[in-house]
Every structure is written in structure tokens, then in C-alpha cells.
Coordinates of C-alpha atoms in Angstrom, one line a residue:
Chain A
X1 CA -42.6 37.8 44.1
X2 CA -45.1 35.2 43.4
X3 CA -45.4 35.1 39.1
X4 CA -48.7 34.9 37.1
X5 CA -49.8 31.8 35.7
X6 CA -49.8 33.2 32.2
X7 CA -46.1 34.3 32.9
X8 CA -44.9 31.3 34.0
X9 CA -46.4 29.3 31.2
X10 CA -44.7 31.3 28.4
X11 CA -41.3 31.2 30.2
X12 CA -41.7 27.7 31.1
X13 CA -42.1 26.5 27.5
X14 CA -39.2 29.0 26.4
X15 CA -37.1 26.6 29.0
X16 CA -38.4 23.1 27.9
X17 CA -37.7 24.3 24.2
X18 CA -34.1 25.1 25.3
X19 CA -33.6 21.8 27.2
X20 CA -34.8 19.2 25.2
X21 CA -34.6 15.6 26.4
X22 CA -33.5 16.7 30.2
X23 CA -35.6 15.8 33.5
X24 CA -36.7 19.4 34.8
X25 CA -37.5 19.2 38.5
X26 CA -40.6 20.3 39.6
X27 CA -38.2 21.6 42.6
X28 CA -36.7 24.1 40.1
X29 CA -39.6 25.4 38.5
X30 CA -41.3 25.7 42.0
X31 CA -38.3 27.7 43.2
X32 CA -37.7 29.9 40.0
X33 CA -41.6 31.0 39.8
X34 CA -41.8 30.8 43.5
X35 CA -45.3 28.8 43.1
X36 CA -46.4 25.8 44.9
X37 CA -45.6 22.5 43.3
X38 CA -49.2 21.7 42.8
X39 CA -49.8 25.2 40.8
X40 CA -46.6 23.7 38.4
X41 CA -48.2 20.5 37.8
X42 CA -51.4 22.3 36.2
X43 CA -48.9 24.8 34.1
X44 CA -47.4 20.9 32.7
X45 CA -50.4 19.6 32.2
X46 CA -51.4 22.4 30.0
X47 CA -48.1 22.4 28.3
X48 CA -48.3 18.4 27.4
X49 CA -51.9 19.4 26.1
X50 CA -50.7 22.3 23.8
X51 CA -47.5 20.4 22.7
X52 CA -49.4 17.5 21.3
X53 CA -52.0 19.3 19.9
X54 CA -49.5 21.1 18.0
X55 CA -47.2 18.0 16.9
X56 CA -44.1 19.8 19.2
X57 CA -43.5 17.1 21.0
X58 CA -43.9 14.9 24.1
X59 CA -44.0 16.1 27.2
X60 CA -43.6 13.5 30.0
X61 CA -44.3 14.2 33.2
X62 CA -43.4 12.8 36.5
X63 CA -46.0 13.3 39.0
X64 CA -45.5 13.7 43.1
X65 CA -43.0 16.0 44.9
X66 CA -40.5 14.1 43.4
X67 CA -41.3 14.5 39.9
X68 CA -40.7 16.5 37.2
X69 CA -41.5 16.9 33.2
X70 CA -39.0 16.0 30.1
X71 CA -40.0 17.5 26.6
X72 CA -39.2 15.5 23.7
X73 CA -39.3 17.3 20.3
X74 CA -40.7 15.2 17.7
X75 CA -42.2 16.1 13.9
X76 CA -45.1 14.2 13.1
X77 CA -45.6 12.1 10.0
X78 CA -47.9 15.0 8.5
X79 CA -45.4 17.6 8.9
X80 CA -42.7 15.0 7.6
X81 CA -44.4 14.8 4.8
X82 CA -45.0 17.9 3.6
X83 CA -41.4 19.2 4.6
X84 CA -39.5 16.4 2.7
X85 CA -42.3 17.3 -0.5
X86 CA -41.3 20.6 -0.6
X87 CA -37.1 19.6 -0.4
X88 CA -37.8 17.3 -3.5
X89 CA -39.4 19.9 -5.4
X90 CA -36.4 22.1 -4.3
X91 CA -33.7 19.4 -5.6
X92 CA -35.9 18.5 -8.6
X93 CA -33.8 20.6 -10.5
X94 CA -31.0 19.9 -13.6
X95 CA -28.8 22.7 -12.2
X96 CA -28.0 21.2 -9.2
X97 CA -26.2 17.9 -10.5
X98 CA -22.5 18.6 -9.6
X99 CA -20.0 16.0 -11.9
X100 CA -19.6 12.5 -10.3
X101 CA -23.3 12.1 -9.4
X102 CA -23.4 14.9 -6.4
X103 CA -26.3 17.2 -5.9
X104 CA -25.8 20.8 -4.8
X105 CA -27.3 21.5 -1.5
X106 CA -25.6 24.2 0.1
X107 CA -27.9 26.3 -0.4
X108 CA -30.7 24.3 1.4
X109 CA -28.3 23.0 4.2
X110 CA -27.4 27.2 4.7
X111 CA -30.8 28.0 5.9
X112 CA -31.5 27.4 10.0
X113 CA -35.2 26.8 9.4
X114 CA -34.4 23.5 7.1
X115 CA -31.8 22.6 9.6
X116 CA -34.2 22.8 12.1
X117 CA -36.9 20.5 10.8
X118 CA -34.5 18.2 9.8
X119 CA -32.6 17.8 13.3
X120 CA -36.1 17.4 14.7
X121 CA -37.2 14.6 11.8
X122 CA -34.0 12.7 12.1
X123 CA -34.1 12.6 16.1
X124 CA -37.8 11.9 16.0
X125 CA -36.2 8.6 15.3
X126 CA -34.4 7.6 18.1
X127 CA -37.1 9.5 20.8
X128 CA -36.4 7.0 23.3
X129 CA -33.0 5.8 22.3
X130 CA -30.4 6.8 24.8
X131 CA -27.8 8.7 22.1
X132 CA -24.3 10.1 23.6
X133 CA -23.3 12.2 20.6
X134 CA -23.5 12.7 16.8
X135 CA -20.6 12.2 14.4
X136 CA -20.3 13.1 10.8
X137 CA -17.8 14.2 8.3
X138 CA -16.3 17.4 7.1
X139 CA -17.1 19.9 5.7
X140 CA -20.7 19.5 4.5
X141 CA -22.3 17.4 7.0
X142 CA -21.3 19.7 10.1
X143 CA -24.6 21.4 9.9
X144 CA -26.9 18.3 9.4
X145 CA -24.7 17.1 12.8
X146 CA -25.0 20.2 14.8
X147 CA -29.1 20.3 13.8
X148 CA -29.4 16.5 14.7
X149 CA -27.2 17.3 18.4
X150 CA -29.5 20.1 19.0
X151 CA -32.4 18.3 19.0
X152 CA -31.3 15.4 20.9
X153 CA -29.2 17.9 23.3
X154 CA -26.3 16.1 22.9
X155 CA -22.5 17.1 21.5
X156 CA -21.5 16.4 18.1
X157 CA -18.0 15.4 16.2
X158 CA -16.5 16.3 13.6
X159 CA -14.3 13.1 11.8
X160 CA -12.0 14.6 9.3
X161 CA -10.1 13.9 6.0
X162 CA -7.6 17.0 6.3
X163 CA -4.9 16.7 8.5
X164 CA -3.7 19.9 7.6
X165 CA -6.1 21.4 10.4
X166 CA -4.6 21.1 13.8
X167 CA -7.2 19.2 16.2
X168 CA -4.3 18.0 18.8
X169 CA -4.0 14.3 19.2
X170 CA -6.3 12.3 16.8
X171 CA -7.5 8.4 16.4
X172 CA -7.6 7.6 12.8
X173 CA -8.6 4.4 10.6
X174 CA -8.2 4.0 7.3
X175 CA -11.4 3.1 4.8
X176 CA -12.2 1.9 1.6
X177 CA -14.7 4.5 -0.9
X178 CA -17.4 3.1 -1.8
X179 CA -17.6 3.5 -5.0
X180 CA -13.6 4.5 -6.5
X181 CA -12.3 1.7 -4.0
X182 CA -9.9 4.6 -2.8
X183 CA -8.1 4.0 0.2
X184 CA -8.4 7.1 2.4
X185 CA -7.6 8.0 6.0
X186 CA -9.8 9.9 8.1
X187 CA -9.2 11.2 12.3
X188 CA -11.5 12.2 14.9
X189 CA -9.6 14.3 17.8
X190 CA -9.2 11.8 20.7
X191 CA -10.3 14.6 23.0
X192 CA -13.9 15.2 21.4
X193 CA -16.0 12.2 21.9
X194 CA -15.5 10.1 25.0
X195 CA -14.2 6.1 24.7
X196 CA -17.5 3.9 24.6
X197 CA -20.1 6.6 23.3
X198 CA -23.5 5.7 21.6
X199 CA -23.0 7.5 18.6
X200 CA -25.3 8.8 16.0
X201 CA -24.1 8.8 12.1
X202 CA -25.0 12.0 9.9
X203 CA -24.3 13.2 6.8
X204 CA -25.7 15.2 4.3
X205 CA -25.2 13.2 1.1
X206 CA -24.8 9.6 0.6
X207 CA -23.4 7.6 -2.3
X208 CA -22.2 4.2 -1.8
X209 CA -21.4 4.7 1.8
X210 CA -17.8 4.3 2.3
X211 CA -17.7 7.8 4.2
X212 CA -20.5 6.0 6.5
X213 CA -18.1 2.6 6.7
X214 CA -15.3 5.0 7.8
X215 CA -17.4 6.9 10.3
X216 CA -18.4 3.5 11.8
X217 CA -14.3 2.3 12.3
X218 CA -14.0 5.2 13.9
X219 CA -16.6 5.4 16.4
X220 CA -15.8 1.2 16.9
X221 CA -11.6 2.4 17.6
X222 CA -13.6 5.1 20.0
X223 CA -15.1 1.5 21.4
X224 CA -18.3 3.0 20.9
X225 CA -21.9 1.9 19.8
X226 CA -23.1 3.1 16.5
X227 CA -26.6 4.1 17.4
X228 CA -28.2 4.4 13.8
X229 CA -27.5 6.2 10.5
X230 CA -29.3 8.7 8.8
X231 CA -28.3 10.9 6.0
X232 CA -30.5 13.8 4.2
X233 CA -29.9 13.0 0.4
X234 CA -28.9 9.4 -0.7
X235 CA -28.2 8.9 -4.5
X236 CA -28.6 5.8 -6.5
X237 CA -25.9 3.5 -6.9
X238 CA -25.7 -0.1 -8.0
X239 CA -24.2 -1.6 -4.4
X240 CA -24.1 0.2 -1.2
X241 CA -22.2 -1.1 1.4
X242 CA -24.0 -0.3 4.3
X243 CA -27.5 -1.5 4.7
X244 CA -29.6 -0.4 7.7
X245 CA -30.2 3.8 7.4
X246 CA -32.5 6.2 7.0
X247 CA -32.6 9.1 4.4
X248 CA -34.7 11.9 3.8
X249 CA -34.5 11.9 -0.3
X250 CA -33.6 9.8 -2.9
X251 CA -31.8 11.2 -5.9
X252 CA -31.4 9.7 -8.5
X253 CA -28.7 10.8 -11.7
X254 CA -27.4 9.3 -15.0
X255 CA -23.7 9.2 -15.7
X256 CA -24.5 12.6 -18.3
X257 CA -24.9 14.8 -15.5
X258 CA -28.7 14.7 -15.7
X259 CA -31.4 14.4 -13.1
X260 CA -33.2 11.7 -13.5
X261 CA -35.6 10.6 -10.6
X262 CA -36.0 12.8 -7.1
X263 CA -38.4 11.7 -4.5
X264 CA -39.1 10.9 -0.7
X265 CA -36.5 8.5 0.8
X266 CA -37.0 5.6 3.1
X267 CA -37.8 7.9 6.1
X268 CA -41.6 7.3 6.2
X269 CA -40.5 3.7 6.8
X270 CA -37.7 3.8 8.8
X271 CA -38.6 6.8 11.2
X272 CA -42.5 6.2 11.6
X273 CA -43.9 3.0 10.5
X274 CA -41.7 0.7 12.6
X275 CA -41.5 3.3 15.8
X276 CA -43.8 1.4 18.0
X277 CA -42.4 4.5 20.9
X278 CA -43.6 7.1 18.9
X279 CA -47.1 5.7 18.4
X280 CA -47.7 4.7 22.0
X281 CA -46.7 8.1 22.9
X282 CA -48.7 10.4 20.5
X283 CA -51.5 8.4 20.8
X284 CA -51.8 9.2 24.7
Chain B
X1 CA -62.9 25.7 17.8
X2 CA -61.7 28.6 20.0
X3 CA -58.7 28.0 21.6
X4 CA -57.8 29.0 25.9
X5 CA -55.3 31.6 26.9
X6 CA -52.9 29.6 28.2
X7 CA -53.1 27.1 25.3
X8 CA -52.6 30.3 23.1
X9 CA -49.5 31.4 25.2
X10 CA -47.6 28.5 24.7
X11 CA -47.7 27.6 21.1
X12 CA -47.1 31.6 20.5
X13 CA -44.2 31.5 22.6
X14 CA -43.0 28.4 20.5
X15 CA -44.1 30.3 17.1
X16 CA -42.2 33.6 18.2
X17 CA -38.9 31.6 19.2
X18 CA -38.6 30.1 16.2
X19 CA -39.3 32.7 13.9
X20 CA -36.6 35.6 15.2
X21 CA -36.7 38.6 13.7
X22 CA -39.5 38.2 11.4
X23 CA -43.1 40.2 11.4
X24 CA -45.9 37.9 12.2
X25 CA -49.2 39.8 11.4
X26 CA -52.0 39.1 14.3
X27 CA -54.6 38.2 11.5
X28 CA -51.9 35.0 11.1
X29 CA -52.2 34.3 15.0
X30 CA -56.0 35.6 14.8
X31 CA -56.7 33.3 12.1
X32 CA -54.7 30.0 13.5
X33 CA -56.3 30.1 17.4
X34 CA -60.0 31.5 15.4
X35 CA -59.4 34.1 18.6
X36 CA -60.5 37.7 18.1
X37 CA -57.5 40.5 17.3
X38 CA -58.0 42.3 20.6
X39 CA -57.3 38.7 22.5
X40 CA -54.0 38.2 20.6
X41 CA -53.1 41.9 21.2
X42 CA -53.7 41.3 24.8
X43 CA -51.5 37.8 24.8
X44 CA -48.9 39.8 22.7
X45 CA -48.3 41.9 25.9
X46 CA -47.9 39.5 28.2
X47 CA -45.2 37.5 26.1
X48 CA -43.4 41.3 25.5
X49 CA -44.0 41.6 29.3
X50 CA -42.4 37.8 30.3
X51 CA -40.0 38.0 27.3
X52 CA -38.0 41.5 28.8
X53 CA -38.1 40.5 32.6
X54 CA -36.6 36.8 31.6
X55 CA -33.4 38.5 29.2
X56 CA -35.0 36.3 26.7
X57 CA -35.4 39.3 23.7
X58 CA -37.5 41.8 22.8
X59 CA -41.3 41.6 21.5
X60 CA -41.8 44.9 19.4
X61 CA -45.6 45.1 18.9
X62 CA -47.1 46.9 16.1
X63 CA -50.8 47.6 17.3
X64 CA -54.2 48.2 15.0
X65 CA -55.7 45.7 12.6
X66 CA -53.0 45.9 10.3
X67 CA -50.2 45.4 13.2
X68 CA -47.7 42.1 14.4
X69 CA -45.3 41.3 16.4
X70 CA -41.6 40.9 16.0
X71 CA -39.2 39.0 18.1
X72 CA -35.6 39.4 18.6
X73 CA -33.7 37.4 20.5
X74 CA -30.8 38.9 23.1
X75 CA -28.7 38.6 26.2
X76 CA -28.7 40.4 28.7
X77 CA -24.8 42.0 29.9
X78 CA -25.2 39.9 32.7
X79 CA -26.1 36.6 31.2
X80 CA -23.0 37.6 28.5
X81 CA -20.7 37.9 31.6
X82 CA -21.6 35.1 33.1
X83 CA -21.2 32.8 30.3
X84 CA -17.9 34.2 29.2
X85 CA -16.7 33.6 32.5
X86 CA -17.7 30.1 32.4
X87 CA -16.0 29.8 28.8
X88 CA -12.7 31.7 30.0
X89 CA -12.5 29.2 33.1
X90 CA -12.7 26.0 30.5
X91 CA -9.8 27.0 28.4
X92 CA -7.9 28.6 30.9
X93 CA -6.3 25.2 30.3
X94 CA -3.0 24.4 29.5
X95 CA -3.4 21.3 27.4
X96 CA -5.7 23.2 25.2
X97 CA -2.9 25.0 23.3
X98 CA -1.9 23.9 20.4
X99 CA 1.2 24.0 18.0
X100 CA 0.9 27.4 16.4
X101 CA -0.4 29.3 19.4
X102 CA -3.9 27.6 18.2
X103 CA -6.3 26.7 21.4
X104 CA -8.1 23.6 20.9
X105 CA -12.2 24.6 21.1
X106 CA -13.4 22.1 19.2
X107 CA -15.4 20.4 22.5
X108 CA -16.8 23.5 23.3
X109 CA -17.8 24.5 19.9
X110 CA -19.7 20.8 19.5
X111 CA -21.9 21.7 22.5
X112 CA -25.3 22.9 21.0
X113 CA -26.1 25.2 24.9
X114 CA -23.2 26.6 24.2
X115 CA -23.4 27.4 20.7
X116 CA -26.9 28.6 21.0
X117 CA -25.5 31.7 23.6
X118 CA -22.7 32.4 21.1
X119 CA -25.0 33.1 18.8
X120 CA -28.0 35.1 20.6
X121 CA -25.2 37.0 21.9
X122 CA -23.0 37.9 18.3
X123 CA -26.7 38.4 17.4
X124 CA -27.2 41.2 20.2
X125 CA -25.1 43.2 18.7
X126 CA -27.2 43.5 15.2
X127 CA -29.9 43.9 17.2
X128 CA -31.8 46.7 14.9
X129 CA -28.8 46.2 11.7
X130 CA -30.6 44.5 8.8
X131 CA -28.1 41.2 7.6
X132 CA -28.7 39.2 4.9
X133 CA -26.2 36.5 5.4
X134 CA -23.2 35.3 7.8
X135 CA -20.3 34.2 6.1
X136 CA -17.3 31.5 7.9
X137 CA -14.0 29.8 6.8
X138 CA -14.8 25.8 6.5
X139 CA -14.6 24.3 9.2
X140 CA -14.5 24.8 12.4
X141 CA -15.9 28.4 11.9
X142 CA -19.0 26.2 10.5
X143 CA -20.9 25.5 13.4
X144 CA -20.7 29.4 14.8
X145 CA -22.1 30.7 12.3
X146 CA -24.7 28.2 11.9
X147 CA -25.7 29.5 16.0
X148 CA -25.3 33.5 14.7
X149 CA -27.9 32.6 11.7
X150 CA -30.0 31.1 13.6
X151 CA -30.0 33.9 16.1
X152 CA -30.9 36.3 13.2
X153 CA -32.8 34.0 11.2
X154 CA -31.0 34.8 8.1
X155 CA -28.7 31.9 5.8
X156 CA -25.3 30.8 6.0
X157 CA -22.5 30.8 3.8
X158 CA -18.8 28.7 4.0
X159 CA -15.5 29.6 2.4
X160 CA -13.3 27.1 1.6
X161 CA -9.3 26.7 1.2
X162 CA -9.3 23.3 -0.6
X163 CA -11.1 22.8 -4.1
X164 CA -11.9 19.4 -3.8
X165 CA -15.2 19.3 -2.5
X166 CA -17.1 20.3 -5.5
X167 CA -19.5 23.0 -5.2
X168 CA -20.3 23.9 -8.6
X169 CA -19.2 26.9 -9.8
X170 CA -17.3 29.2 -7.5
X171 CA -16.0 33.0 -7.3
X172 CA -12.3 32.9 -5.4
X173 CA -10.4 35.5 -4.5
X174 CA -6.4 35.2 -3.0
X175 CA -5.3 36.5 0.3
X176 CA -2.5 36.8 2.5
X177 CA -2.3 35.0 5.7
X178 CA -1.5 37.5 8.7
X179 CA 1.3 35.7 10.1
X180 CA 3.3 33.8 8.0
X181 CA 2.3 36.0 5.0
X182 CA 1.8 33.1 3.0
X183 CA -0.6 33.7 -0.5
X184 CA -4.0 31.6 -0.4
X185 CA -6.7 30.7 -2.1
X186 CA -10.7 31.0 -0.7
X187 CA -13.1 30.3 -3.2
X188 CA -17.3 30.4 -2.5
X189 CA -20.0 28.6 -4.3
X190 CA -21.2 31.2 -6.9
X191 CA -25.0 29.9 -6.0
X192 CA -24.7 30.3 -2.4
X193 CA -24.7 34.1 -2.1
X194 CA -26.6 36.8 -4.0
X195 CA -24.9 39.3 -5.4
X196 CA -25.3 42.7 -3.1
X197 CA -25.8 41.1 0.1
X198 CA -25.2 42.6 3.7
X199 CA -23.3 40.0 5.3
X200 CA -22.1 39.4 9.0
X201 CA -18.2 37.3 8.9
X202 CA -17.7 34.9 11.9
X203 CA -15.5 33.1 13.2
X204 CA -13.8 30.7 15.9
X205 CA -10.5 31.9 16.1
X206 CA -8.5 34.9 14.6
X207 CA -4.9 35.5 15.0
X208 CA -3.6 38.3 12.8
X209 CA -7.0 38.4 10.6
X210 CA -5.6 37.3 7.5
X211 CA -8.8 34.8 7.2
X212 CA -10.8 37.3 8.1
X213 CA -9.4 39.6 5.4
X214 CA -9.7 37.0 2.9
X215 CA -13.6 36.6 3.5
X216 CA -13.8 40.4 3.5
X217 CA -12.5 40.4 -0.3
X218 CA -15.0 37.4 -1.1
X219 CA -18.0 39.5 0.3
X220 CA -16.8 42.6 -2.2
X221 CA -16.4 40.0 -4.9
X222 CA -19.8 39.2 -4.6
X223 CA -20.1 43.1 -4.7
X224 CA -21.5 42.9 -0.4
X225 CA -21.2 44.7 2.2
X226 CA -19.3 43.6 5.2
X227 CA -22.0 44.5 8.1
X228 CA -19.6 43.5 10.9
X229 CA -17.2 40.7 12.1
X230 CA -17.3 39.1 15.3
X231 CA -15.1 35.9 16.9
X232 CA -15.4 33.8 19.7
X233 CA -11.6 34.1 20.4
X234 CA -8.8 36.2 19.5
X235 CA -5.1 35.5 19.6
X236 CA -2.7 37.9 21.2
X237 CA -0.6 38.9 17.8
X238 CA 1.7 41.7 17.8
X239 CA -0.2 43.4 14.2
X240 CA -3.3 42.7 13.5
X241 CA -4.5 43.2 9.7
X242 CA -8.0 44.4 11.0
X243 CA -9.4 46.7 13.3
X244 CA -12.9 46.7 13.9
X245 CA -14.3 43.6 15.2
X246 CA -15.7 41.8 18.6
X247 CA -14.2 38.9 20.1
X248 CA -15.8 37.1 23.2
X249 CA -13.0 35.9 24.3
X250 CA -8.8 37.1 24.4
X251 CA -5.9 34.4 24.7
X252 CA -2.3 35.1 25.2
X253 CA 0.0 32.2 24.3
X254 CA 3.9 31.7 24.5
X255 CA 6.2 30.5 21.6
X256 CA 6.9 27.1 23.5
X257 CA 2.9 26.7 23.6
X258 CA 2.8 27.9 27.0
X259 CA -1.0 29.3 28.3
X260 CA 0.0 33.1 29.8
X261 CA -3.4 34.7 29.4
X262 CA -6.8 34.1 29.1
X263 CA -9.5 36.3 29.3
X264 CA -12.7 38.2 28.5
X265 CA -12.1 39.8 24.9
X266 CA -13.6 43.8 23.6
X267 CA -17.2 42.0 23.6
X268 CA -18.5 43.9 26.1
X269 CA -17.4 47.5 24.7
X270 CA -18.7 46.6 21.1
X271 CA -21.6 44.7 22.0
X272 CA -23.4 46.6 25.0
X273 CA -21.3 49.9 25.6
X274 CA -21.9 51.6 22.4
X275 CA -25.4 49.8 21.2
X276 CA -27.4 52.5 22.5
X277 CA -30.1 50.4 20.2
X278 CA -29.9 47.4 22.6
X279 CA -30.4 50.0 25.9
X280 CA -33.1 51.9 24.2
X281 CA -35.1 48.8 23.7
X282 CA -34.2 46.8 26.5
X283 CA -35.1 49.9 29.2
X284 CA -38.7 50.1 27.9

């Protein structure tokens, strides 16, 4: 039964939504809708139209029997913008200073639509950077990781300071806090993420960046590549120890407990100004 | 400017997928493509129309000036079956089983495909139930009940066991394990659930359902309503401390940590047998 054009178009972008960053044949659509190849490559070139109209994303396509169309979510500086305005006015707010300088976020981090837009801002980084998996601590930055993994369409890890949870076998390294100077241990099962990974560091909150140092032994005993870091909230301290991240927001508190700055992070920079792959491709 | 049916099509199909389970009015859609009501009625049929044949959810339409559309996401029995399958044949593994009678998931449940069908299909099940939140035990129950809220569009909350991760102020409740009948403590950030809420519990794995129990007494704490409890497997136990719940998935370990059983779990009875909701709306 041949399908409609109008039928094919809506479950065609239901499938490119669902498989993000993946080569779709023209082969397979041509078979699933049982529509010549050529009728396929109009229903892509209307979908690359609407997408970047829309600020979706990019949809390459590959032209010729051979070819096929890849869909790249992105979120476009505009929409960055106004997103990450809306989180500070959120955070902007005395309540939420926890003692030692954290912020409460659980709230925000519970709700899947501000997952969403920030798995889709964060991997609107690295839009042409090949990434193997994402990595970030328990407990709080598991749903920052599994946003950031479903956007890239890739697995994500979960590196742990509790050994009371059994993971079976585990690599471990041992790290210094950044702030406390703490020694503390922390294991990734050897099973989850594959030796020599590119791997993407997440988390949702960001002092001086001694979890981040830890997360980075780890992936290097995995004898991976860390691919980038980016973390949602990042709070003032005097010396970080890490240097080259992104973060959404930028908190900063006094030693009282009180809130005393909150505004946009270095994301504007990091994630747009210097992404020479993103321009080229949202201007086409 | 006036936007083209097929231009409409796609970004609706994108608008509708990522708002589940919420009404959209057509003046919003009527407004957005400047297109008259009686187009976006007529576009609203052909997604209801491509939506049902593909398994990908139901499109009720509310028609008349003041009506919407609502979209929530399902699977199909078959597209349940066959992805169970697939999930029994990748633990049906020997090396998976851990000390404890624990199976090691973690792989799976760091796959964003495959968390995505667990939760559209724990989500089939509420198809027409209001919830107000999901509730899991920190952390590997995390990332399933971030794919269940997501499927129902609704927040969720974590449990914890240890009280160092500071939260702010917490409600707690004690519990006994199912097993080992050993007293615990599960505490839950005051701020992250309001009081009266219809909540869903999930998690990865249940044994006797002692955890399960535990959250259960948190969720009348907050004076809730448990609205169901679902897991993606269960453990062969010889007294379980619960009775009515769906599991996808049903493993049978030996004391030495052999593997003697793995297969599909009750889903099928509690999820499509009785849900004369789901058959109704799915046989239109």
C-alpha cells in the first residue's frame, strides 16, 4: 500500500526525532512507505526546510540512491537565551541556598521539559563532534547525563562514590575535592563504558571541580578521551581546578547562606560564539 | 506569512511529541502557522490518522472553535512483546548476576532507545489515569523514572537512603527491607513533592518490595496517593511484601548466583489485558 505524502511526512519526522544523529537510508524510508526514492528526497527536503525554520535542528541529507538524511537537534542562541533567563529567574531565590554554598535544584532537574532543553543546549555543542558516551556522578547528575545521551543518542555512565550498591566489577581512582582537599574514591562499573571511549562530562552543579578532576581519572584509567565538560549550575569559588567548560548559570553565594549574584553562565561563549560548525550550518 | 501543509505537518508532529498528554487549543496552532481553524482541524486528522496506524499514540481531537488536541503516547502489545523479548534475550546472561541474586542492568538502563520504550510503555498503562508525579529509590531507579515522566509529561521525584547529599529539608519515613528485614531510612526533599499528589512508584529492580514499600509510606507521608507501581524486573522471592504491581520483566536466580530463569514478567496482563481504556481508544 503505497502511503500519502502527508502521512509519510508526519511519521518520518516522528522517526528522525527518535534517532537523532544516525544516517537513515533513503533505502529504508523507500521500503517502509513503499515510495520511490525520488518521492523521499522531496518529503527531506521539506523536512530540512521546516526544521530550520523552526530552530529543530539540521537535517543533512545525502543525495543519490545511495544517500540518506541525518537530523541533528540543535537550540538556537535565541531559544538559549530565553531558556537559561527564565532558569536564573527560577534560581534567583534565597530559599534555595543549601549550607556549604549548594543551590537546590531538584525541583528544576525533576521536570522532563527542562531536561529536555538542556540535553539539546548542551549537545548543541559538540554537533559535529564524534562523542561515544556521557559520564557524570551520582546521584544528582544522572538526569542532566541521561538528557545530554538522549540528544546525542549515545549511552551514558554513572561513576559513583557509594560502594555499597552492587555494580559487579568496578575501576576506581582516587581524587582530591576541590575545595575540602578530601581524599575520596569514586568507581565506574568496568562493564558500562567501553576502554578508549570519547566521553562527555556532566554534572548538574559545580563548585571547585574536584568531582569533574575525578570524572576525568576515570574516563583516562578507561583510556578514554574526555570530549568536553559542561555542567548546568557552576558556583563561585576563589580557584577552580579545572579550566576549559561550559555552564549554563552562574551562582553566586556568600559564606551566610545568602544569594548573592545569579545570572547566565559562560554558555553563550562557549556553545555559540566560537562554533564555527554551527554557523556554517544554520546559515545554509 | 501563511504557512504549506506539509510545512504545518511536520512542526505539529514535533509540537505534539513533545508535549504528551497536554491540551493544545487550535487557536494556539491557528495563531502560530496564521492558518485558518478548519485547516488545522483537517491536519489534526491526518496526524490522529498516521499517529494510530504507526502504534505511535493516540490524538484525541476536541472539535469546534473552542476545541485541541491531546496526544498520548503508547505501544502497541506487539511492539511491547517484541522489545521485551529483545530485553529478556540480553540478560538471559549469566555473567549478569550479581552477589545477592541482583542482575546487573546498568548497560541497558544507560541506553536512551531503550529507556525511551520503558517508559511509553509503563506509560500505556495510565493511559486515561491522571498522575501528578513518579517517584524512584536513588539511583539506579533514577533514569526509569526520568523515561515514565517523560512519557506522561509529569515531574520526577528521588528517595534517598543516605543523608549526605543535602537536599534541604526532608520528610523520612523508616521501612523494612523485604529480605533481610533489616530497618531503613528513606527520606525525600520536603520541596520536591506537593502535598496530596497522585503519584506513580518505579523502579529497576524489586525483590521482596521492601523498597517499594518504603516509598509507598513516603507518598502517604506527603499525604498522596499511590496511583500504581511498575518495575522493569522482578526477582523470583518466595514472599513478596506487595501485591499489585507490573513488572516487564521476571528473573529467577540460584543461591550460588546461578541464572535459572528469565523471562517476560505480568506486564502484559496488567498493562493490555485488563486496560479496556487502552482497547477502547486504540480500536477507534
Amino acid at each position: 500500500m503505497k502511503i500519502r505524502r502527508s502521512d509519510r511526512l508526519v511519521d518520518m519526522t516522528r522517526y528522525l526525532l527518535a534517532h537523532p544523529r544516525t544516517l537513515i537510508s533513503l533505502t529504508k524510508f523507500a521500503d517502509q512507505y513503499e515510495s520511490a526514492k525520488s518521492s523521499i528526497s522531496e518529503d527531506l527536503a521539506i523536512l530540512k526546510r521546516t526544521f530550520l525554520q523552526n530552530g529543530t535542528g539540521i537535517l543533512e541529507t545525502i543525495p543519490g540512491a545511495a544517500g540518506g538524511a541525518k537530523f541533528t537537534p540543535i537550540m538556537t542562541e535565541a531559544e538559549a537565551e530565553n531558556f537559561v533567563d527564565g532558569l536564573v529567574n527560577e534560581i534567583s531565590d534565597e530559599t534555595r541556598v543549601l549550607p556549604g554554598g549548594y543551590v537546590y535544584l531538584s525541583d528544576l532537574l525533576g521536570q522532563p521539559w527542562i531536561l529536555e532543553k538542556i540535553g539539546r543546549l548542551i549537545a548543541t555543542q559538540y554537533i559535529k563532534e564524534p562523542i561515544d558516551a556521557v559520564i557524570t556522578a551520582a546521584t544528582k547528575g544522572v538526569p542532566v547525563a541521561q538528557s545530554v545521551a538522549e540528544a546525542l543518542n549515545v549511552p551514558f555512565v554513572i561513576a559513583r562514590n557509594d560502594t555499597k550498591v552492587t555494580e559487579g566489577p568496578t575501576m576506581s581512582v582516587n581524587y582530591v575535592t576541590g575545595q575540602a582537599k578530601r581524599l575520596e574514591k569514586m568507581e565506574l562499573s568496568r562493564r558500562s563504558l567501553p576502554m578508549g571511549s570519547r566521553v562527555l562530562i556532566v554534572d548538574d552543579f559545580m563548585k571547585a571541580g574536584g568531582t569533574i578532576r575525578g570524572m576525568e581519572s576515570l574516563v583516562r584509567e578507561f583510556e578514554g578521551t574526555v570530549a568536553g565538560v559542561a555542567v548546568v549550575v557552576e558556583g563561585e569559588v576563589e580557584h577552580r581546578v579545572i579550566d576549559k567548560y561550559s555552564a549554563l548559570i552562574h551562582v553566586n553565594t556568600d559564606k551566610e547562606g545568602g544569594l548573592l549574584d545569579v545570572r547566565a553562565g559562560n554558555f553563550k561563549t562557549e556553545i555559540y560564539q566560537d562554533n564555527s560548525q554551527l554557523q556554517q550550518l544554520t546559515k545554509k
